[in-house]
Short mmCIF file of C-alpha atoms in Angstrom, two decimals:
data_model
loop_
_atom_site.label_atom_id
_atom_site.label_comp_id
_atom_site.label_asym_id
_atom_site.label_seq_id
_atom_site.Cartn_x
_atom_site.Cartn_y
_atom_site.Cartn_z
CA MET A 1314 0.00 0.00 0.00
CA GLU A 1315 0.96 3.61 -0.38
CA GLY A 1316 3.21 4.87 2.44
CA GLY A 1317 1.44 6.94 5.08
CA VAL A 1318 -1.96 5.34 4.34
CA ASP A 1319 -3.49 3.56 7.34
CA LEU A 1320 -6.29 1.19 6.29
CA ILE A 1321 -7.57 0.84 9.88
CA THR A 1322 -7.95 4.60 10.19
CA ILE A 1323 -9.79 4.78 6.87
CA ILE A 1324 -12.22 2.01 7.88
CA LYS A 1325 -12.95 3.75 11.18
CA GLY A 1326 -13.20 7.18 9.54
CA VAL A 1327 -15.85 6.09 7.04
CA ARG A 1328 -17.61 4.06 9.79
CA PHE A 1329 -17.49 0.72 7.96
CA TYR A 1330 -16.70 -1.17 11.14
CA ARG A 1331 -19.73 -2.24 13.17
CA ARG A 1332 -20.63 -5.14 15.45
CA ALA A 1333 -24.20 -5.54 14.19
CA LYS A 1334 -26.37 -4.67 11.19
CA TYR A 1335 -26.66 -1.03 12.21
CA LEU A 1336 -23.90 1.30 13.37
CA ASN A 1337 -23.80 1.96 17.11
CA HIS A 1338 -21.69 5.08 17.69
CA VAL A 1339 -21.13 4.15 21.34
CA LEU A 1340 -20.40 0.42 21.23
CA ASP A 1341 -18.71 0.30 17.81
CA TYR A 1342 -16.04 2.84 18.71
CA ILE A 1343 -12.45 1.58 18.54
CA PRO A 1344 -9.93 3.68 20.51
CA LEU A 1345 -7.00 5.27 18.73
CA THR A 1346 -4.11 2.98 17.92
CA SER A 1347 -0.65 4.10 19.06
CA LEU A 1348 0.09 5.22 15.49
CA GLU A 1349 -3.15 7.21 15.26
CA TYR A 1350 -2.50 8.79 18.65
CA LYS A 1351 1.00 9.89 17.63
CA ARG A 1352 -0.39 11.25 14.37
CA GLN A 1353 -3.03 13.32 16.18
CA LEU A 1354 -0.37 14.65 18.55
CA ASN A 1355 1.74 15.69 15.57
CA HIS A 1356 -1.24 17.36 13.92
CA SER A 1357 -2.12 19.30 17.06
CA VAL A 1358 1.41 20.15 18.17
CA TRP A 1359 1.05 23.68 16.79
CA VAL A 1360 -2.09 24.21 18.90
CA ASP A 1361 -0.36 22.99 22.06
CA SER A 1362 2.81 24.95 21.40
CA THR A 1363 1.02 28.22 20.64
CA THR A 1364 -1.71 28.06 23.31
CA CYS A 1365 0.18 26.03 25.97
CA PRO A 1366 -3.04 24.88 27.74
CA VAL A 1367 -3.22 25.12 31.53
CA MET A 1368 -5.33 22.33 33.01
CA ILE A 1369 -6.57 22.89 36.58
CA SER A 1370 -8.94 20.66 38.54
CA THR A 1371 -10.64 20.62 41.93
CA LEU A 1372 -10.25 17.81 44.43
CA GLU A 1373 -13.19 16.50 46.47
CA ASP A 1374 -12.03 18.57 49.47
CA GLY A 1375 -12.23 21.74 47.33
CA LYS A 1376 -8.49 22.18 46.81
CA ILE A 1377 -7.54 23.48 43.35
CA VAL A 1378 -4.52 21.75 41.78
CA ARG A 1379 -2.58 21.88 38.53
CA GLY A 1380 -3.43 18.94 36.30
CA LEU A 1381 -6.36 16.53 36.14
CA ALA A 1382 -6.06 14.84 39.54
CA GLY A 1383 -9.58 16.03 40.46
CA ILE A 1384 -11.17 14.00 37.65
CA PRO A 1385 -12.48 10.61 38.89
CA TYR A 1386 -11.02 7.59 37.12
CA GLU A 1387 -14.20 5.53 37.41
CA GLY A 1388 -17.20 6.48 35.30
CA PRO A 1389 -19.76 7.45 34.48
CA VAL A 1390 -18.44 11.01 34.58
CA LEU A 1391 -20.16 13.90 32.80
CA LEU A 1392 -18.04 16.96 32.06
CA VAL A 1393 -20.27 19.95 31.29
CA GLY A 1394 -18.87 23.26 30.14
CA TYR A 1395 -18.53 26.23 27.84
CA HIS A 1396 -17.66 25.77 24.15
CA MET A 1397 -15.21 28.34 22.83
CA LEU A 1398 -15.33 30.09 19.45
CA LEU A 1399 -15.14 27.58 16.55
CA GLY A 1400 -14.78 24.78 19.12
CA MET A 1401 -11.04 25.41 19.40
CA ASP A 1402 -11.02 24.10 22.99
CA ILE A 1403 -11.99 20.49 22.31
CA ILE A 1404 -8.93 18.90 20.65
CA PRO A 1405 -6.40 20.00 23.34
CA LEU A 1406 -8.85 18.86 26.01
CA VAL A 1407 -9.39 15.37 24.59
CA LEU A 1408 -5.67 14.82 23.93
CA HIS A 1409 -4.64 15.99 27.41
CA PHE A 1410 -7.07 13.52 28.98
CA MET A 1411 -5.54 10.74 26.89
CA ASP A 1412 -1.98 11.80 27.68
CA GLU A 1413 -2.27 12.61 31.40
CA ARG A 1414 -5.01 10.23 32.56
CA ASN A 1415 -5.13 7.58 29.83
CA THR A 1416 -8.84 8.40 29.72
CA ILE A 1417 -10.94 8.50 26.58
CA LEU A 1418 -13.36 11.43 26.53
CA ARG A 1419 -16.50 10.81 24.48
CA PRO A 1420 -17.65 14.20 23.14
CA LEU A 1421 -21.35 14.58 22.31
CA ALA A 1422 -21.00 16.35 18.98
CA HIS A 1423 -23.31 18.00 16.45
CA PRO A 1424 -24.98 15.48 14.07
CA MET A 1425 -23.56 17.39 11.06
CA MET A 1426 -20.23 15.68 11.81
CA PHE A 1427 -21.77 12.25 11.15
CA LYS A 1428 -24.28 12.83 8.36
CA ARG A 1429 -23.47 13.83 4.80
CA PRO A 1430 -25.10 17.14 3.74
CA THR A 1431 -28.00 16.84 1.31
CA GLY A 1432 -27.30 20.13 -0.43
CA GLY A 1433 -26.02 23.66 -0.01
CA ASN A 1434 -22.31 24.49 0.17
CA LEU A 1435 -21.52 22.52 3.30
CA PRO A 1436 -18.10 20.84 3.56
CA ASP A 1437 -17.77 17.08 3.27
CA ILE A 1438 -17.95 15.24 6.59
CA SER A 1439 -14.40 13.97 6.04
CA ILE A 1440 -13.15 17.20 7.65
CA TYR A 1441 -14.66 15.90 10.90
CA ASP A 1442 -12.83 12.55 10.75
CA ILE A 1443 -10.65 13.56 13.69
CA MET A 1444 -13.72 14.06 15.91
CA ARG A 1445 -15.12 10.63 15.06
CA LEU A 1446 -11.72 8.94 15.47
CA MET A 1447 -11.32 10.52 18.90
CA GLY A 1448 -14.63 9.15 20.16
CA GLY A 1449 -17.20 11.73 19.15
CA VAL A 1450 -20.86 10.64 19.26
CA PRO A 1451 -23.91 12.42 17.75
CA VAL A 1452 -25.60 14.36 20.52
CA SER A 1453 -28.92 12.82 21.53
CA SER A 1454 -30.65 11.62 24.68
CA THR A 1455 -30.31 8.02 23.50
CA ASN A 1456 -26.55 8.27 23.00
CA LEU A 1457 -26.14 10.05 26.33
CA TYR A 1458 -27.90 7.15 28.07
CA LYS A 1459 -25.78 4.60 26.20
CA LEU A 1460 -22.57 6.37 27.22
CA MET A 1461 -23.76 6.57 30.83
CA SER A 1462 -24.57 2.87 30.92
CA SER A 1463 -21.10 2.04 29.57
CA LYS A 1464 -19.54 4.10 32.40
CA SER A 1465 -17.83 6.50 29.98
CA HIS A 1466 -16.25 9.89 30.57
CA ILE A 1467 -18.60 12.12 28.58
CA LEU A 1468 -18.00 15.64 27.28
CA LEU A 1469 -21.14 17.77 26.93
CA TYR A 1470 -21.53 21.36 25.73
CA PRO A 1471 -25.15 22.41 26.35
CA GLY A 1472 -24.58 25.66 24.42
CA GLY A 1473 -23.37 23.73 21.40
CA MET A 1474 -23.14 25.52 18.07
CA ARG A 1475 -24.68 28.68 19.50
CA GLU A 1476 -21.56 29.21 21.62
CA VAL A 1477 -19.19 27.99 18.89
CA LEU A 1478 -20.63 30.53 16.43
CA HIS A 1479 -21.30 33.29 18.91
CA ARG A 1480 -21.65 36.92 17.88
CA LYS A 1481 -19.69 40.06 18.67
CA GLY A 1482 -19.45 40.79 22.38
CA GLU A 1483 -20.72 37.33 23.39
CA GLU A 1484 -17.37 35.83 24.47
CA TYR A 1485 -17.81 33.50 27.48
CA LYS A 1486 -21.58 33.94 27.54
CA LEU A 1487 -23.49 30.71 28.08
CA PHE A 1488 -26.40 29.84 25.80
CA TRP A 1489 -27.94 26.81 27.45
CA PRO A 1490 -31.38 25.40 26.56
CA LYS A 1491 -34.15 25.14 29.13
CA GLN A 1492 -34.10 21.33 29.17
CA THR A 1493 -32.58 19.56 32.19
CA GLU A 1494 -32.10 16.20 30.44
CA PHE A 1495 -28.44 15.69 31.32
CA VAL A 1496 -29.18 16.20 35.03
CA ARG A 1497 -31.80 13.45 35.08
CA ALA A 1498 -29.62 11.13 33.00
CA ALA A 1499 -26.68 11.64 35.37
CA ALA A 1500 -28.85 10.91 38.41
CA ARG A 1501 -30.32 7.78 36.83
CA PHE A 1502 -26.84 6.27 36.45
CA GLY A 1503 -25.29 7.86 39.54
CA ALA A 1504 -22.80 9.81 37.43
CA LYS A 1505 -20.54 12.53 38.76
CA ILE A 1506 -21.08 15.90 37.06
CA ILE A 1507 -18.00 18.07 36.64
CA PRO A 1508 -18.72 21.67 35.60
CA PHE A 1509 -15.79 23.28 33.82
CA GLY A 1510 -14.85 26.63 32.38
CA VAL A 1511 -12.37 27.37 29.61
CA ILE A 1512 -11.02 30.68 28.34
CA GLY A 1513 -8.49 31.85 25.79
CA GLU A 1514 -10.43 32.48 22.59
CA ASP A 1515 -10.11 36.24 23.08
CA ASN A 1516 -6.33 35.74 23.02
CA ILE A 1517 -6.53 34.03 19.62
CA GLY A 1518 -8.95 36.18 17.64
CA GLN A 1519 -11.88 38.57 17.75
CA VAL A 1520 -15.20 38.29 15.93
CA VAL A 1521 -15.49 41.33 13.66
CA ILE A 1522 -18.20 40.06 11.27
CA ASP A 1523 -20.97 38.03 12.86
CA TYR A 1524 -24.29 36.46 11.91
CA ASN A 1525 -26.16 39.76 12.14
CA ASP A 1526 -23.70 41.43 9.75
CA LEU A 1527 -23.80 38.55 7.24
CA MET A 1528 -27.61 38.50 7.16
CA LYS A 1529 -27.58 42.09 5.89
CA ILE A 1530 -25.76 40.99 2.72
CA PRO A 1531 -28.09 39.17 0.25
CA TYR A 1532 -25.44 36.71 -1.03
CA PHE A 1533 -24.40 35.56 2.45
CA ARG A 1534 -28.00 35.57 3.69
CA ASN A 1535 -29.02 33.16 0.91
CA GLN A 1536 -26.02 30.93 1.66
CA ILE A 1537 -26.84 30.80 5.37
CA VAL A 1538 -30.50 29.97 4.75
CA GLU A 1539 -29.59 27.26 2.21
CA ASN A 1540 -26.86 25.67 4.32
CA THR A 1541 -28.98 25.71 7.47
CA LYS A 1542 -31.85 24.04 5.61
CA HIS A 1543 -29.65 21.15 4.46
CA ASN A 1544 -27.71 20.81 7.70
CA ALA A 1545 -28.48 18.03 10.19
CA LYS A 1546 -30.35 19.33 13.23
CA ALA A 1547 -29.21 18.83 16.81
CA ARG A 1548 -32.89 18.49 17.76
CA THR A 1549 -35.93 17.80 15.64
CA ASP A 1550 -38.36 19.61 17.97
CA ASP A 1551 -38.58 23.25 19.03
CA THR A 1552 -37.60 22.76 22.67
CA GLY A 1553 -33.96 23.70 22.12
CA GLY A 1554 -34.73 27.17 20.77
CA GLU A 1555 -31.84 28.99 19.13
CA VAL A 1556 -29.36 26.50 20.62
CA ALA A 1557 -30.86 23.65 18.59
CA ASN A 1558 -31.56 25.69 15.47
CA GLN A 1559 -28.35 27.71 15.18
CA PRO A 1560 -28.01 29.13 11.63
CA LEU A 1561 -24.88 27.73 10.01
CA HIS A 1562 -22.37 30.41 9.10
CA VAL A 1563 -18.69 31.28 9.41
CA PRO A 1564 -17.98 34.49 11.34
CA GLY A 1565 -15.23 36.86 10.26
CA ILE A 1566 -12.40 36.67 12.80
CA LEU A 1567 -9.47 39.06 13.23
CA PRO A 1568 -6.45 36.98 14.37
CA LYS A 1569 -4.35 38.03 17.35
CA LEU A 1570 -0.91 37.09 18.63
CA PRO A 1571 -1.72 33.75 20.35
CA GLY A 1572 -2.26 33.88 24.07
CA ARG A 1573 -2.97 30.90 26.31
CA PHE A 1574 -5.83 28.48 27.00
CA TYR A 1575 -6.97 27.88 30.59
CA TYR A 1576 -9.27 25.08 31.77
CA LEU A 1577 -10.74 24.79 35.27
CA PHE A 1578 -12.65 21.65 36.27
CA GLY A 1579 -14.85 22.22 39.30
CA LYS A 1580 -15.52 19.97 42.25
CA PRO A 1581 -17.37 16.78 41.21
CA ILE A 1582 -21.10 16.91 41.91
CA GLU A 1583 -22.49 13.60 43.17
CA THR A 1584 -25.87 12.45 41.82
CA GLU A 1585 -25.91 8.93 43.30
CA GLY A 1586 -29.18 8.38 45.15
CA TRP A 1587 -30.81 11.52 43.74
CA TYR A 1588 -32.77 9.92 40.89
CA GLN A 1589 -36.20 9.86 42.53
CA GLU A 1590 -35.84 13.41 43.85
CA LEU A 1591 -34.62 14.77 40.51
CA ARG A 1592 -37.65 13.37 38.72
CA GLU A 1593 -39.37 16.51 40.02
CA LYS A 1594 -38.91 19.25 37.43
CA GLU A 1595 -38.18 21.94 39.98
CA LYS A 1596 -35.48 19.91 41.74
CA ALA A 1597 -33.88 18.99 38.43
CA ARG A 1598 -33.91 22.63 37.36
CA GLU A 1599 -32.25 23.69 40.63
CA LEU A 1600 -29.33 21.33 40.02
CA TYR A 1601 -29.19 22.34 36.34
CA LEU A 1602 -28.89 26.01 37.27
CA HIS A 1603 -26.30 25.15 39.93
CA VAL A 1604 -24.13 23.42 37.31
CA LYS A 1605 -24.52 26.39 34.97
CA SER A 1606 -23.59 28.80 37.78
CA GLU A 1607 -20.47 26.73 38.55
CA VAL A 1608 -19.37 26.93 34.91
CA GLU A 1609 -19.80 30.72 34.97
CA SER A 1610 -17.86 30.93 38.25
CA ASN A 1611 -15.01 28.87 36.79
CA ILE A 1612 -14.82 31.18 33.78
CA ALA A 1613 -14.78 34.26 36.05
CA TYR A 1614 -12.02 32.69 38.20
CA LEU A 1615 -9.84 32.00 35.16
CA LYS A 1616 -10.36 35.46 33.67
CA GLU A 1617 -9.18 37.04 36.92
CA LYS A 1618 -6.29 34.66 37.63
CA ARG A 1619 -4.77 34.80 34.15
CA LYS A 1620 -3.98 38.47 34.71
CA SER A 1621 -1.19 37.34 37.04
CA ASP A 1622 0.20 34.66 34.69
CA PRO A 1623 3.74 35.78 33.75
CA TYR A 1624 3.63 33.40 30.77
CA ARG A 1625 0.32 34.43 29.27
CA ASN A 1626 2.20 36.01 26.33
CA ILE A 1627 3.55 33.59 23.72
CA LEU A 1628 6.94 35.31 23.64
CA ALA A 1629 7.45 34.73 27.37
CA ARG A 1630 6.50 31.05 26.93
CA LEU A 1631 8.85 30.55 23.99
CA LEU A 1632 11.71 32.12 25.97
CA TYR A 1633 10.98 29.81 28.92
CA GLN A 1634 10.90 26.74 26.68
CA ALA A 1635 14.08 27.79 24.90
CA THR A 1636 15.92 27.79 28.22
CA HIS A 1637 14.17 24.83 29.91
CA GLY A 1638 13.40 22.58 26.95
CA PHE A 1639 10.42 22.61 24.61
CA THR A 1640 8.82 19.61 26.32
CA SER A 1641 8.94 21.24 29.76
CA GLU A 1642 5.73 22.36 31.48
CA VAL A 1643 5.45 26.13 31.42
CA PRO A 1644 4.48 27.60 34.84
CA THR A 1645 1.36 29.68 35.31
CA PHE A 1646 -0.32 31.80 38.01
CA GLU A 1647 -0.28 30.89 41.72
CA LEU A 1648 -3.16 28.63 42.70
#
């Protein structure tokens, strides 16, 4: 065969492998081989080197530590957080979990990454191969339950595409739907919920042309309407509001000198033994809003603490790595 071509990766990428007649995105997933893992690290090395992600977690006693020691090894674990502009936070996050904890994160991703477009000018789903290879699953209640029952570590972004394609001035603003489904699902399986915040998109680029601007231009307006019509929907009902029915567009972004990504994983929230109580809508909503509030608090904490990071600037980080080795961990702010 041609050098550099991996038949196993191709089979997994086009989803030809399955255990039964129909594809099961949860059970038919095959983890990355060592070759695939090295290849993904090589592909993402520029992201890691330019953004130098800082991973911080919270132990059960409330102590904040550098690294992922606060993440439970045993699932099911549901990580719930904010999705940065263009989803630039997800690849470093998944790879760091693999590298530091040998844990496979299963992201609940938009169905457009798994279903070929029926029209419009949408890109081929092959550009999302990396998401499927790294364990991505189409977001749905059914798949969430399947992941919970298999005791997985699940990555959920309630704000979804609405946060990924946010508009001017909406950095770090949460756009969560009203539904409390993930809370009830977590309680049913006794999963630990870990709210997390992530920041750094404003150090990479700034939205200068957003959805509202594009809709004022007839050509772009027609493209957005056409692409949205042919795009797979995250929900088929109206309960998700603008989160479920986000118009598909590409915002205009003004690049900046790369800064740094910061992730903070909050204290695990236990749901074991809460299932009956959380069947009440009001109780479920209380926990849902608590998780959302924790995500907002984590974002606020990171925004304040990064001001004291002496290595927030890429030039300072490159100088540190030049003197200490490019594989060395770059320090950050005091915890």
